[in-house]
Amino acid sequence: MMDKFEHVDVLASLEAIMHQNTAHYQSDFEIDKDIIRRSAASQDPEDKNLLWMSRPAGTYCFRERDVFLQGTYATNTWRFYGEQTRDKVLAYAVELTGTKGDTVRGNLYELDYQEYFAHVLKEALPIAYARLTFADGHDRDFYYDEYKAKRSRIEYDHGSIKSAAFSPRSDGELQGVLEREHREREKLPSGNIKDHIRQLSDQKVLAEAQRLLAELQKSPEPNSPNQIHFMAQISQEFLLLADSREQERLSNMLPYKSMFFSGLKDQQGLFALISKNENRSKPLRQKKPSVKKQLKAAPSASRPHKKQEMDR
């Protein structure tokens, strides 16, 4: 189930999400922050709605309008990571509502990336026109086909192109598409952004625990250099993303009494090792629910009312 997160600190929330999934090229987010800040300061309503994604190796942020136009860099990027890679992508629609000091406020809407990129391909409209801004500051409109076929000639005649803005044959049709997107997002249930980030952390730790368990159970014979331990390497991506508490949770999930984490001579990285005599068929240890969750799940008759607690 996807959620919406309303009235959040947009930059802080997206950065926290990024740190759960983007191990490499985190500097991409500096570009995203500039885009978001410029969009928040813009007077153009179309700049207030963005689409953002976090990948294991980088992030992207685009105007939603540009993603719903066929053939743009924005659309092609969303399509590429849906069709050509198996990267885990976290995706969100971003609605900017204002600023308070250096803080950008807004709403985030969680997206199922695989479903959403296919939806974008279905709904995106063909480009009909290109408005080009040249180095001398002048703007000129061209048919999109002419722009694609004769870009070099256009630059020869008018100077280098500073920027290009694209539009469909009917702006009203595009506005209709975007309004439908906004109406559908509003139907999402409200969530808590801090809980959401904790869930992403739990998913990250669980995925690494499952991978390590499979690796430790796969080898028929001890595979450590001294042949007295089974071992599996902890992924570099997990180590780049995980803090000390998450590494401890990873250790606690693996069910082996003899297990320890260690580096190995002449090998890079960190390894999980267990004794060759350990029963390797054990399942992962399940995380115990918090007291708060247990109370929430308990029958209402067994839970003290707030008033009763205050009267004591």
PDB file of C-alpha atoms in Angstrom:
ATOM      1  CA  MET A   1       0.000   0.000   0.000  1.00  0.00           C
ATOM      2  CA  MET A   2       1.366   3.385  -1.021  1.00  0.00           C
ATOM      3  CA  ASP A   3       0.993   6.348   1.369  1.00  0.00           C
ATOM      4  CA  LYS A   4       1.038  10.126   1.209  1.00  0.00           C
ATOM      5  CA  PHE A   5       3.049  12.247   3.627  1.00  0.00           C
ATOM      6  CA  GLU A   6       1.643  15.717   4.077  1.00  0.00           C
ATOM      7  CA  HIS A   7       3.200  18.941   5.388  1.00  0.00           C
ATOM      8  CA  VAL A   8       6.747  17.576   5.546  1.00  0.00           C
ATOM      9  CA  ASP A   9      10.201  19.115   5.279  1.00  0.00           C
ATOM     10  CA  VAL A  10      10.736  18.044   1.666  1.00  0.00           C
ATOM     11  CA  LEU A  11      14.531  18.220   1.497  1.00  0.00           C
ATOM     12  CA  ALA A  12      15.104  16.530   4.860  1.00  0.00           C
ATOM     13  CA  SER A  13      12.582  13.785   4.069  1.00  0.00           C
ATOM     14  CA  LEU A  14      13.981  12.997   0.625  1.00  0.00           C
ATOM     15  CA  GLU A  15      17.540  13.026   1.931  1.00  0.00           C
ATOM     16  CA  ALA A  16      16.596  10.541   4.671  1.00  0.00           C
ATOM     17  CA  ILE A  17      14.928   8.322   2.049  1.00  0.00           C
ATOM     18  CA  MET A  18      17.998   8.571  -0.183  1.00  0.00           C
ATOM     19  CA  HIS A  19      20.208   7.329   2.663  1.00  0.00           C
ATOM     20  CA  GLN A  20      18.154   4.122   2.778  1.00  0.00           C
ATOM     21  CA  ASN A  21      18.689   3.259  -0.891  1.00  0.00           C
ATOM     22  CA  THR A  22      21.371   5.313  -2.678  1.00  0.00           C
ATOM     23  CA  ALA A  23      24.813   3.985  -1.769  1.00  0.00           C
ATOM     24  CA  HIS A  24      26.736   5.583  -4.646  1.00  0.00           C
ATOM     25  CA  TYR A  25      26.702   9.083  -6.177  1.00  0.00           C
ATOM     26  CA  GLN A  26      24.828  10.639  -3.286  1.00  0.00           C
ATOM     27  CA  SER A  27      26.129  13.970  -4.594  1.00  0.00           C
ATOM     28  CA  ASP A  28      23.324  13.761  -7.189  1.00  0.00           C
ATOM     29  CA  PHE A  29      21.030  14.911  -4.412  1.00  0.00           C
ATOM     30  CA  GLU A  30      22.790  18.290  -4.340  1.00  0.00           C
ATOM     31  CA  ILE A  31      21.474  18.821  -7.876  1.00  0.00           C
ATOM     32  CA  ASP A  32      17.999  17.745  -6.741  1.00  0.00           C
ATOM     33  CA  LYS A  33      18.103  20.230  -3.863  1.00  0.00           C
ATOM     34  CA  ASP A  34      18.881  23.063  -6.271  1.00  0.00           C
ATOM     35  CA  ILE A  35      15.982  22.006  -8.524  1.00  0.00           C
ATOM     36  CA  ILE A  36      13.592  21.811  -5.580  1.00  0.00           C
ATOM     37  CA  ARG A  37      14.654  25.173  -4.151  1.00  0.00           C
ATOM     38  CA  ARG A  38      14.310  26.895  -7.550  1.00  0.00           C
ATOM     39  CA  SER A  39      10.932  25.269  -8.056  1.00  0.00           C
ATOM     40  CA  ALA A  40       9.763  26.383  -4.615  1.00  0.00           C
ATOM     41  CA  ALA A  41      10.751  29.972  -5.446  1.00  0.00           C
ATOM     42  CA  SER A  42       9.166  29.907  -8.910  1.00  0.00           C
ATOM     43  CA  GLN A  43       5.898  31.662  -9.708  1.00  0.00           C
ATOM     44  CA  ASP A  44       5.007  28.994 -12.297  1.00  0.00           C
ATOM     45  CA  PRO A  45       2.443  26.530 -10.855  1.00  0.00           C
ATOM     46  CA  GLU A  46       3.845  23.749 -13.078  1.00  0.00           C
ATOM     47  CA  ASP A  47       7.160  23.976 -11.219  1.00  0.00           C
ATOM     48  CA  LYS A  48       5.448  22.976  -7.972  1.00  0.00           C
ATOM     49  CA  ASN A  49       4.900  19.339  -8.978  1.00  0.00           C
ATOM     50  CA  LEU A  50       7.974  17.143  -9.338  1.00  0.00           C
ATOM     51  CA  LEU A  51       8.818  13.460  -9.644  1.00  0.00           C
ATOM     52  CA  TRP A  52      11.835  12.162  -7.736  1.00  0.00           C
ATOM     53  CA  MET A  53      13.598   8.815  -7.695  1.00  0.00           C
ATOM     54  CA  SER A  54      16.347   7.221  -5.620  1.00  0.00           C
ATOM     55  CA  ARG A  55      18.441   4.454  -7.172  1.00  0.00           C
ATOM     56  CA  PRO A  56      21.364   2.469  -5.715  1.00  0.00           C
ATOM     57  CA  ALA A  57      23.666   4.672  -7.805  1.00  0.00           C
ATOM     58  CA  GLY A  58      22.209   8.172  -7.846  1.00  0.00           C
ATOM     59  CA  THR A  59      19.003  10.189  -7.803  1.00  0.00           C
ATOM     60  CA  TYR A  60      16.916  12.186 -10.290  1.00  0.00           C
ATOM     61  CA  CYS A  61      14.380  14.986  -9.969  1.00  0.00           C
ATOM     62  CA  PHE A  62      12.173  16.195 -12.842  1.00  0.00           C
ATOM     63  CA  ARG A  63       9.149  18.394 -13.360  1.00  0.00           C
ATOM     64  CA  GLU A  64       6.111  16.148 -13.531  1.00  0.00           C
ATOM     65  CA  ARG A  65       5.015  17.975 -16.701  1.00  0.00           C
ATOM     66  CA  ASP A  66       8.207  16.940 -18.506  1.00  0.00           C
ATOM     67  CA  VAL A  67       7.845  13.282 -17.519  1.00  0.00           C
ATOM     68  CA  PHE A  68       4.435  13.169 -19.220  1.00  0.00           C
ATOM     69  CA  LEU A  69       5.797  14.326 -22.587  1.00  0.00           C
ATOM     70  CA  GLN A  70       7.078  11.573 -24.881  1.00  0.00           C
ATOM     71  CA  GLY A  71      10.729  11.659 -25.846  1.00  0.00           C
ATOM     72  CA  THR A  72      11.973  14.076 -23.206  1.00  0.00           C
ATOM     73  CA  TYR A  73      15.067  13.288 -21.180  1.00  0.00           C
ATOM     74  CA  ALA A  74      12.798  13.012 -18.147  1.00  0.00           C
ATOM     75  CA  THR A  75      10.504  10.428 -19.734  1.00  0.00           C
ATOM     76  CA  ASN A  76      13.391   8.455 -21.217  1.00  0.00           C
ATOM     77  CA  THR A  77      15.091   8.309 -17.834  1.00  0.00           C
ATOM     78  CA  TRP A  78      11.985   6.929 -16.105  1.00  0.00           C
ATOM     79  CA  ARG A  79      11.611   4.412 -18.905  1.00  0.00           C
ATOM     80  CA  PHE A  80      15.248   3.296 -18.884  1.00  0.00           C
ATOM     81  CA  TYR A  81      15.353   2.349 -15.216  1.00  0.00           C
ATOM     82  CA  GLY A  82      12.073   0.504 -15.558  1.00  0.00           C
ATOM     83  CA  GLU A  83      12.992  -1.487 -18.653  1.00  0.00           C
ATOM     84  CA  GLN A  84      16.772  -1.843 -18.701  1.00  0.00           C
ATOM     85  CA  THR A  85      17.849  -2.397 -15.099  1.00  0.00           C
ATOM     86  CA  ARG A  86      16.891  -4.353 -12.007  1.00  0.00           C
ATOM     87  CA  ASP A  87      17.818  -1.547  -9.658  1.00  0.00           C
ATOM     88  CA  LYS A  88      15.644  -1.006  -6.627  1.00  0.00           C
ATOM     89  CA  VAL A  89      14.052   2.375  -7.263  1.00  0.00           C
ATOM     90  CA  LEU A  90      12.197   4.394  -4.641  1.00  0.00           C
ATOM     91  CA  ALA A  91       9.948   6.940  -6.330  1.00  0.00           C
ATOM     92  CA  TYR A  92       7.803   9.815  -5.071  1.00  0.00           C
ATOM     93  CA  ALA A  93       5.643  12.580  -6.455  1.00  0.00           C
ATOM     94  CA  VAL A  94       6.582  15.866  -4.770  1.00  0.00           C
ATOM     95  CA  GLU A  95       4.106  18.696  -4.315  1.00  0.00           C
ATOM     96  CA  LEU A  96       5.687  21.931  -3.094  1.00  0.00           C
ATOM     97  CA  THR A  97       3.443  24.082  -0.948  1.00  0.00           C
ATOM     98  CA  GLY A  98       5.719  26.816   0.410  1.00  0.00           C
ATOM     99  CA  THR A  99       8.873  27.737   2.261  1.00  0.00           C
ATOM    100  CA  LYS A 100       9.680  28.671   5.836  1.00  0.00           C
ATOM    101  CA  GLY A 101      13.142  30.129   6.167  1.00  0.00           C
ATOM    102  CA  ASP A 102      15.485  27.650   4.474  1.00  0.00           C
ATOM    103  CA  THR A 103      12.921  24.855   4.772  1.00  0.00           C
ATOM    104  CA  VAL A 104      10.897  23.762   1.736  1.00  0.00           C
ATOM    105  CA  ARG A 105       7.494  22.433   2.781  1.00  0.00           C
ATOM    106  CA  GLY A 106       5.266  20.113   0.796  1.00  0.00           C
ATOM    107  CA  ASN A 107       3.630  16.733   0.348  1.00  0.00           C
ATOM    108  CA  LEU A 108       5.222  13.469  -0.777  1.00  0.00           C
ATOM    109  CA  TYR A 109       3.277  10.721  -2.502  1.00  0.00           C
ATOM    110  CA  GLU A 110       4.798   7.244  -2.559  1.00  0.00           C
ATOM    111  CA  LEU A 111       4.865   5.583  -5.999  1.00  0.00           C
ATOM    112  CA  ASP A 112       5.270   1.961  -7.041  1.00  0.00           C
ATOM    113  CA  TYR A 113       8.050   2.554  -9.546  1.00  0.00           C
ATOM    114  CA  GLN A 114       7.472  -0.472 -11.757  1.00  0.00           C
ATOM    115  CA  GLU A 115       3.772   0.268 -12.077  1.00  0.00           C
ATOM    116  CA  TYR A 116       4.289   3.992 -12.407  1.00  0.00           C
ATOM    117  CA  PHE A 117       6.827   4.013 -15.213  1.00  0.00           C
ATOM    118  CA  ALA A 118       4.500   1.792 -17.278  1.00  0.00           C
ATOM    119  CA  HIS A 119       1.664   4.188 -16.471  1.00  0.00           C
ATOM    120  CA  VAL A 120       3.789   7.137 -17.636  1.00  0.00           C
ATOM    121  CA  LEU A 121       4.484   5.443 -20.980  1.00  0.00           C
ATOM    122  CA  LYS A 122       0.767   4.900 -21.473  1.00  0.00           C
ATOM    123  CA  GLU A 123      -0.310   8.423 -20.530  1.00  0.00           C
ATOM    124  CA  ALA A 124       2.534  10.573 -21.903  1.00  0.00           C
ATOM    125  CA  LEU A 125       1.617  12.819 -24.829  1.00  0.00           C
ATOM    126  CA  PRO A 126       3.684  13.407 -27.988  1.00  0.00           C
ATOM    127  CA  ILE A 127       5.614  16.677 -28.224  1.00  0.00           C
ATOM    128  CA  ALA A 128       4.418  19.093 -30.914  1.00  0.00           C
ATOM    129  CA  TYR A 129       6.343  22.317 -30.235  1.00  0.00           C
ATOM    130  CA  ALA A 130       9.708  23.441 -28.892  1.00  0.00           C
ATOM    131  CA  ARG A 131      10.327  26.898 -27.464  1.00  0.00           C
ATOM    132  CA  LEU A 132      14.030  27.594 -27.696  1.00  0.00           C
ATOM    133  CA  THR A 133      15.909  30.213 -25.704  1.00  0.00           C
ATOM    134  CA  PHE A 134      19.131  31.268 -27.380  1.00  0.00           C
ATOM    135  CA  ALA A 135      22.334  32.586 -25.836  1.00  0.00           C
ATOM    136  CA  ASP A 136      21.351  36.169 -26.721  1.00  0.00           C
ATOM    137  CA  GLY A 137      18.213  35.806 -24.573  1.00  0.00           C
ATOM    138  CA  HIS A 138      15.700  35.676 -27.436  1.00  0.00           C
ATOM    139  CA  ASP A 139      12.974  33.000 -27.585  1.00  0.00           C
ATOM    140  CA  ARG A 140      11.615  31.376 -30.734  1.00  0.00           C
ATOM    141  CA  ASP A 141       9.033  28.658 -31.295  1.00  0.00           C
ATOM    142  CA  PHE A 142       9.634  25.712 -33.641  1.00  0.00           C
ATOM    143  CA  TYR A 143       7.764  22.601 -34.588  1.00  0.00           C
ATOM    144  CA  TYR A 144       9.306  19.747 -32.614  1.00  0.00           C
ATOM    145  CA  ASP A 145      10.055  17.696 -35.759  1.00  0.00           C
ATOM    146  CA  GLU A 146      11.904  20.677 -37.216  1.00  0.00           C
ATOM    147  CA  TYR A 147      13.881  21.118 -34.009  1.00  0.00           C
ATOM    148  CA  LYS A 148      14.923  17.442 -34.016  1.00  0.00           C
ATOM    149  CA  ALA A 149      15.817  17.343 -37.706  1.00  0.00           C
ATOM    150  CA  LYS A 150      17.497  20.730 -38.038  1.00  0.00           C
ATOM    151  CA  ARG A 151      18.969  21.595 -34.666  1.00  0.00           C
ATOM    152  CA  SER A 152      22.432  22.261 -36.078  1.00  0.00           C
ATOM    153  CA  ARG A 153      20.983  24.560 -38.749  1.00  0.00           C
ATOM    154  CA  ILE A 154      18.856  26.381 -36.176  1.00  0.00           C
ATOM    155  CA  GLU A 155      21.918  27.032 -33.997  1.00  0.00           C
ATOM    156  CA  TYR A 156      23.859  28.185 -37.067  1.00  0.00           C
ATOM    157  CA  ASP A 157      21.113  30.698 -37.874  1.00  0.00           C
ATOM    158  CA  HIS A 158      20.229  31.863 -34.359  1.00  0.00           C
ATOM    159  CA  GLY A 159      23.153  31.053 -32.072  1.00  0.00           C
ATOM    160  CA  SER A 160      23.647  28.394 -29.436  1.00  0.00           C
ATOM    161  CA  ILE A 161      20.567  27.093 -27.645  1.00  0.00           C
ATOM    162  CA  LYS A 162      20.562  27.955 -23.947  1.00  0.00           C
ATOM    163  CA  SER A 163      17.422  25.996 -23.035  1.00  0.00           C
ATOM    164  CA  ALA A 164      14.441  24.242 -24.614  1.00  0.00           C
ATOM    165  CA  ALA A 165      10.871  23.870 -23.352  1.00  0.00           C
ATOM    166  CA  PHE A 166       8.510  21.394 -24.972  1.00  0.00           C
ATOM    167  CA  SER A 167       4.744  21.300 -25.241  1.00  0.00           C
ATOM    168  CA  PRO A 168       2.092  19.010 -26.763  1.00  0.00           C
ATOM    169  CA  ARG A 169      -0.406  19.959 -29.439  1.00  0.00           C
ATOM    170  CA  SER A 170      -2.953  20.711 -26.739  1.00  0.00           C
ATOM    171  CA  ASP A 171      -1.863  22.157 -23.391  1.00  0.00           C
ATOM    172  CA  GLY A 172      -5.392  21.518 -22.170  1.00  0.00           C
ATOM    173  CA  GLU A 173      -4.978  17.796 -22.794  1.00  0.00           C
ATOM    174  CA  LEU A 174      -1.739  17.733 -20.829  1.00  0.00           C
ATOM    175  CA  GLN A 175      -3.352  19.652 -17.978  1.00  0.00           C
ATOM    176  CA  GLY A 176      -6.119  17.054 -17.959  1.00  0.00           C
ATOM    177  CA  VAL A 177      -3.574  14.259 -17.614  1.00  0.00           C
ATOM    178  CA  LEU A 178      -1.777  16.016 -14.752  1.00  0.00           C
ATOM    179  CA  GLU A 179      -5.018  16.861 -12.931  1.00  0.00           C
ATOM    180  CA  ARG A 180      -6.038  13.186 -13.048  1.00  0.00           C
ATOM    181  CA  GLU A 181      -2.657  12.278 -11.549  1.00  0.00           C
ATOM    182  CA  HIS A 182      -3.192  14.729  -8.713  1.00  0.00           C
ATOM    183  CA  ARG A 183      -6.730  13.505  -8.001  1.00  0.00           C
ATOM    184  CA  GLU A 184      -5.572   9.888  -7.849  1.00  0.00           C
ATOM    185  CA  ARG A 185      -2.707  10.733  -5.489  1.00  0.00           C
ATOM    186  CA  GLU A 186      -5.051  12.494  -3.106  1.00  0.00           C
ATOM    187  CA  LYS A 187      -6.842   9.186  -2.536  1.00  0.00           C
ATOM    188  CA  LEU A 188      -3.758   7.636  -0.919  1.00  0.00           C
ATOM    189  CA  PRO A 189      -3.967   7.060   2.837  1.00  0.00           C
ATOM    190  CA  SER A 190      -2.011   9.434   5.049  1.00  0.00           C
ATOM    191  CA  GLY A 191       1.204   8.086   6.541  1.00  0.00           C
ATOM    192  CA  ASN A 192       3.886   9.266   8.923  1.00  0.00           C
ATOM    193  CA  ILE A 193       7.166  10.095   7.203  1.00  0.00           C
ATOM    194  CA  LYS A 194       9.292   9.001  10.185  1.00  0.00           C
ATOM    195  CA  ASP A 195       7.513   5.635  10.304  1.00  0.00           C
ATOM    196  CA  HIS A 196       7.994   5.306   6.546  1.00  0.00           C
ATOM    197  CA  ILE A 197      11.748   5.859   6.804  1.00  0.00           C
ATOM    198  CA  ARG A 198      11.955   3.318   9.643  1.00  0.00           C
ATOM    199  CA  GLN A 199      10.126   0.821   7.416  1.00  0.00           C
ATOM    200  CA  LEU A 200      12.627   1.445   4.622  1.00  0.00           C
ATOM    201  CA  SER A 201      15.424   0.777   7.113  1.00  0.00           C
ATOM    202  CA  ASP A 202      13.747  -2.466   8.221  1.00  0.00           C
ATOM    203  CA  GLN A 203      13.358  -3.560   4.585  1.00  0.00           C
ATOM    204  CA  LYS A 204      17.014  -2.806   3.876  1.00  0.00           C
ATOM    205  CA  VAL A 205      18.203  -4.871   6.843  1.00  0.00           C
ATOM    206  CA  LEU A 206      15.805  -7.731   6.048  1.00  0.00           C
ATOM    207  CA  ALA A 207      16.896  -7.887   2.398  1.00  0.00           C
ATOM    208  CA  GLU A 208      20.570  -8.121   3.392  1.00  0.00           C
ATOM    209  CA  ALA A 209      19.815 -10.721   6.082  1.00  0.00           C
ATOM    210  CA  GLN A 210      17.928 -12.861   3.553  1.00  0.00           C
ATOM    211  CA  ARG A 211      20.778 -12.586   1.054  1.00  0.00           C
ATOM    212  CA  LEU A 212      23.419 -13.539   3.637  1.00  0.00           C
ATOM    213  CA  LEU A 213      21.332 -16.448   4.914  1.00  0.00           C
ATOM    214  CA  ALA A 214      21.019 -17.821   1.380  1.00  0.00           C
ATOM    215  CA  GLU A 215      24.767 -17.447   0.819  1.00  0.00           C
ATOM    216  CA  LEU A 216      25.646 -19.163   4.106  1.00  0.00           C
ATOM    217  CA  GLN A 217      23.329 -22.055   3.304  1.00  0.00           C
ATOM    218  CA  LYS A 218      24.421 -22.428  -0.318  1.00  0.00           C
ATOM    219  CA  SER A 219      27.978 -23.759  -0.044  1.00  0.00           C
ATOM    220  CA  PRO A 220      28.159 -27.562   0.522  1.00  0.00           C
ATOM    221  CA  GLU A 221      31.534 -27.270   2.300  1.00  0.00           C
ATOM    222  CA  PRO A 222      33.163 -24.646   4.540  1.00  0.00           C
ATOM    223  CA  ASN A 223      34.387 -21.879   2.243  1.00  0.00           C
ATOM    224  CA  SER A 224      36.546 -19.740   4.536  1.00  0.00           C
ATOM    225  CA  PRO A 225      40.301 -19.591   3.839  1.00  0.00           C
ATOM    226  CA  ASN A 226      41.026 -21.895   6.797  1.00  0.00           C
ATOM    227  CA  GLN A 227      38.166 -24.260   5.813  1.00  0.00           C
ATOM    228  CA  ILE A 228      36.624 -24.222   9.306  1.00  0.00           C
ATOM    229  CA  HIS A 229      33.884 -21.655   8.701  1.00  0.00           C
ATOM    230  CA  PHE A 230      31.100 -21.010   6.254  1.00  0.00           C
ATOM    231  CA  MET A 231      31.232 -17.375   5.175  1.00  0.00           C
ATOM    232  CA  ALA A 232      29.367 -14.786   3.122  1.00  0.00           C
ATOM    233  CA  GLN A 233      30.427 -11.255   2.277  1.00  0.00           C
ATOM    234  CA  ILE A 234      28.260  -8.398   3.493  1.00  0.00           C
ATOM    235  CA  SER A 235      27.405  -6.247   0.481  1.00  0.00           C
ATOM    236  CA  GLN A 236      29.349  -3.041  -0.008  1.00  0.00           C
ATOM    237  CA  GLU A 237      26.086  -1.176  -0.639  1.00  0.00           C
ATOM    238  CA  PHE A 238      24.701  -2.246   2.734  1.00  0.00           C
ATOM    239  CA  LEU A 239      27.872  -1.181   4.538  1.00  0.00           C
ATOM    240  CA  LEU A 240      27.789   2.209   2.824  1.00  0.00           C
ATOM    241  CA  LEU A 241      24.167   2.770   3.866  1.00  0.00           C
ATOM    242  CA  ALA A 242      23.869   1.085   7.258  1.00  0.00           C
ATOM    243  CA  ASP A 243      24.599   2.774  10.551  1.00  0.00           C
ATOM    244  CA  SER A 244      25.838   0.856  13.606  1.00  0.00           C
ATOM    245  CA  ARG A 245      22.296   0.106  14.814  1.00  0.00           C
ATOM    246  CA  GLU A 246      21.323  -1.373  11.457  1.00  0.00           C
ATOM    247  CA  GLN A 247      24.464  -3.522  11.410  1.00  0.00           C
ATOM    248  CA  GLU A 248      23.553  -4.744  14.888  1.00  0.00           C
ATOM    249  CA  ARG A 249      20.016  -5.545  13.748  1.00  0.00           C
ATOM    250  CA  LEU A 250      21.465  -7.484  10.816  1.00  0.00           C
ATOM    251  CA  SER A 251      23.586  -9.534  13.208  1.00  0.00           C
ATOM    252  CA  ASN A 252      20.603 -10.202  15.458  1.00  0.00           C
ATOM    253  CA  MET A 253      18.447 -11.427  12.574  1.00  0.00           C
ATOM    254  CA  LEU A 254      20.886 -14.118  11.503  1.00  0.00           C
ATOM    255  CA  PRO A 255      20.085 -17.231  13.588  1.00  0.00           C
ATOM    256  CA  TYR A 256      23.556 -18.625  14.254  1.00  0.00           C
ATOM    257  CA  LYS A 257      25.115 -18.673  17.738  1.00  0.00           C
ATOM    258  CA  SER A 258      28.639 -19.007  16.378  1.00  0.00           C
ATOM    259  CA  MET A 259      28.310 -16.162  13.883  1.00  0.00           C
ATOM    260  CA  PHE A 260      30.623 -13.166  13.902  1.00  0.00           C
ATOM    261  CA  PHE A 261      31.536 -10.389  11.477  1.00  0.00           C
ATOM    262  CA  SER A 262      35.164 -10.009  10.470  1.00  0.00           C
ATOM    263  CA  GLY A 263      37.514  -8.798   7.803  1.00  0.00           C
ATOM    264  CA  LEU A 264      39.792 -11.335   6.110  1.00  0.00           C
ATOM    265  CA  LYS A 265      43.472 -11.073   5.293  1.00  0.00           C
ATOM    266  CA  ASP A 266      44.116 -10.111   1.669  1.00  0.00           C
ATOM    267  CA  GLN A 267      40.383  -9.644   1.008  1.00  0.00           C
ATOM    268  CA  GLN A 268      38.419  -6.419   0.992  1.00  0.00           C
ATOM    269  CA  GLY A 269      35.143  -5.996   2.831  1.00  0.00           C
ATOM    270  CA  LEU A 270      33.399  -7.484   5.835  1.00  0.00           C
ATOM    271  CA  PHE A 271      32.252 -11.104   6.129  1.00  0.00           C
ATOM    272  CA  ALA A 272      29.730 -13.055   8.169  1.00  0.00           C
ATOM    273  CA  LEU A 273      31.298 -16.321   9.386  1.00  0.00           C
ATOM    274  CA  ILE A 274      29.780 -19.293  11.210  1.00  0.00           C
ATOM    275  CA  SER A 275      31.235 -22.522  12.522  1.00  0.00           C
ATOM    276  CA  LYS A 276      31.204 -25.498  10.181  1.00  0.00           C
ATOM    277  CA  ASN A 277      29.339 -27.400  12.918  1.00  0.00           C
ATOM    278  CA  GLU A 278      26.465 -24.883  13.033  1.00  0.00           C
ATOM    279  CA  ASN A 279      23.006 -26.035  11.946  1.00  0.00           C
ATOM    280  CA  ARG A 280      22.625 -23.899   8.826  1.00  0.00           C
ATOM    281  CA  SER A 281      18.971 -24.763   8.125  1.00  0.00           C
ATOM    282  CA  LYS A 282      17.607 -22.318  10.691  1.00  0.00           C
ATOM    283  CA  PRO A 283      15.335 -19.501   9.466  1.00  0.00           C
ATOM    284  CA  LEU A 284      15.948 -15.841  10.188  1.00  0.00           C
ATOM    285  CA  ARG A 285      15.061 -14.587  13.640  1.00  0.00           C
ATOM    286  CA  GLN A 286      11.886 -12.572  13.527  1.00  0.00           C
ATOM    287  CA  LYS A 287      11.936  -9.029  14.821  1.00  0.00           C
ATOM    288  CA  LYS A 288       9.837  -8.775  17.956  1.00  0.00           C
ATOM    289  CA  PRO A 289       7.032  -6.221  17.690  1.00  0.00           C
ATOM    290  CA  SER A 290       7.426  -3.138  19.833  1.00  0.00           C
ATOM    291  CA  VAL A 291       5.395  -2.727  23.005  1.00  0.00           C
ATOM    292  CA  LYS A 292       3.519   0.078  21.260  1.00  0.00           C
ATOM    293  CA  LYS A 293       2.502  -2.243  18.404  1.00  0.00           C
ATOM    294  CA  GLN A 294       1.525  -5.009  20.817  1.00  0.00           C
ATOM    295  CA  LEU A 295      -0.742  -2.637  22.718  1.00  0.00           C
ATOM    296  CA  LYS A 296      -2.258  -1.403  19.462  1.00  0.00           C
ATOM    297  CA  ALA A 297      -3.017  -4.965  18.359  1.00  0.00           C
ATOM    298  CA  ALA A 298      -4.453  -6.041  21.721  1.00  0.00           C
ATOM    299  CA  PRO A 299      -8.245  -6.128  22.271  1.00  0.00           C
ATOM    300  CA  SER A 300      -9.517  -2.724  23.310  1.00  0.00           C
ATOM    301  CA  ALA A 301     -10.838  -4.069  26.644  1.00  0.00           C
ATOM    302  CA  SER A 302      -7.326  -4.987  27.720  1.00  0.00           C
ATOM    303  CA  ARG A 303      -5.890  -1.546  27.014  1.00  0.00           C
ATOM    304  CA  PRO A 304      -6.132   1.197  29.650  1.00  0.00           C
ATOM    305  CA  HIS A 305      -7.843   4.355  28.512  1.00  0.00           C
ATOM    306  CA  LYS A 306      -5.859   7.568  28.438  1.00  0.00           C
ATOM    307  CA  LYS A 307      -8.166   9.082  31.077  1.00  0.00           C
ATOM    308  CA  GLN A 308      -7.597   6.133  33.407  1.00  0.00           C
ATOM    309  CA  GLU A 309      -3.840   6.509  33.032  1.00  0.00           C
ATOM    310  CA  MET A 310      -4.020  10.202  33.883  1.00  0.00           C
ATOM    311  CA  ASP A 311      -6.251   9.571  36.945  1.00  0.00           C
ATOM    312  CA  ARG A 312      -3.753   7.227  38.556  1.00  0.00           C
TER     313      ARG A 312
END
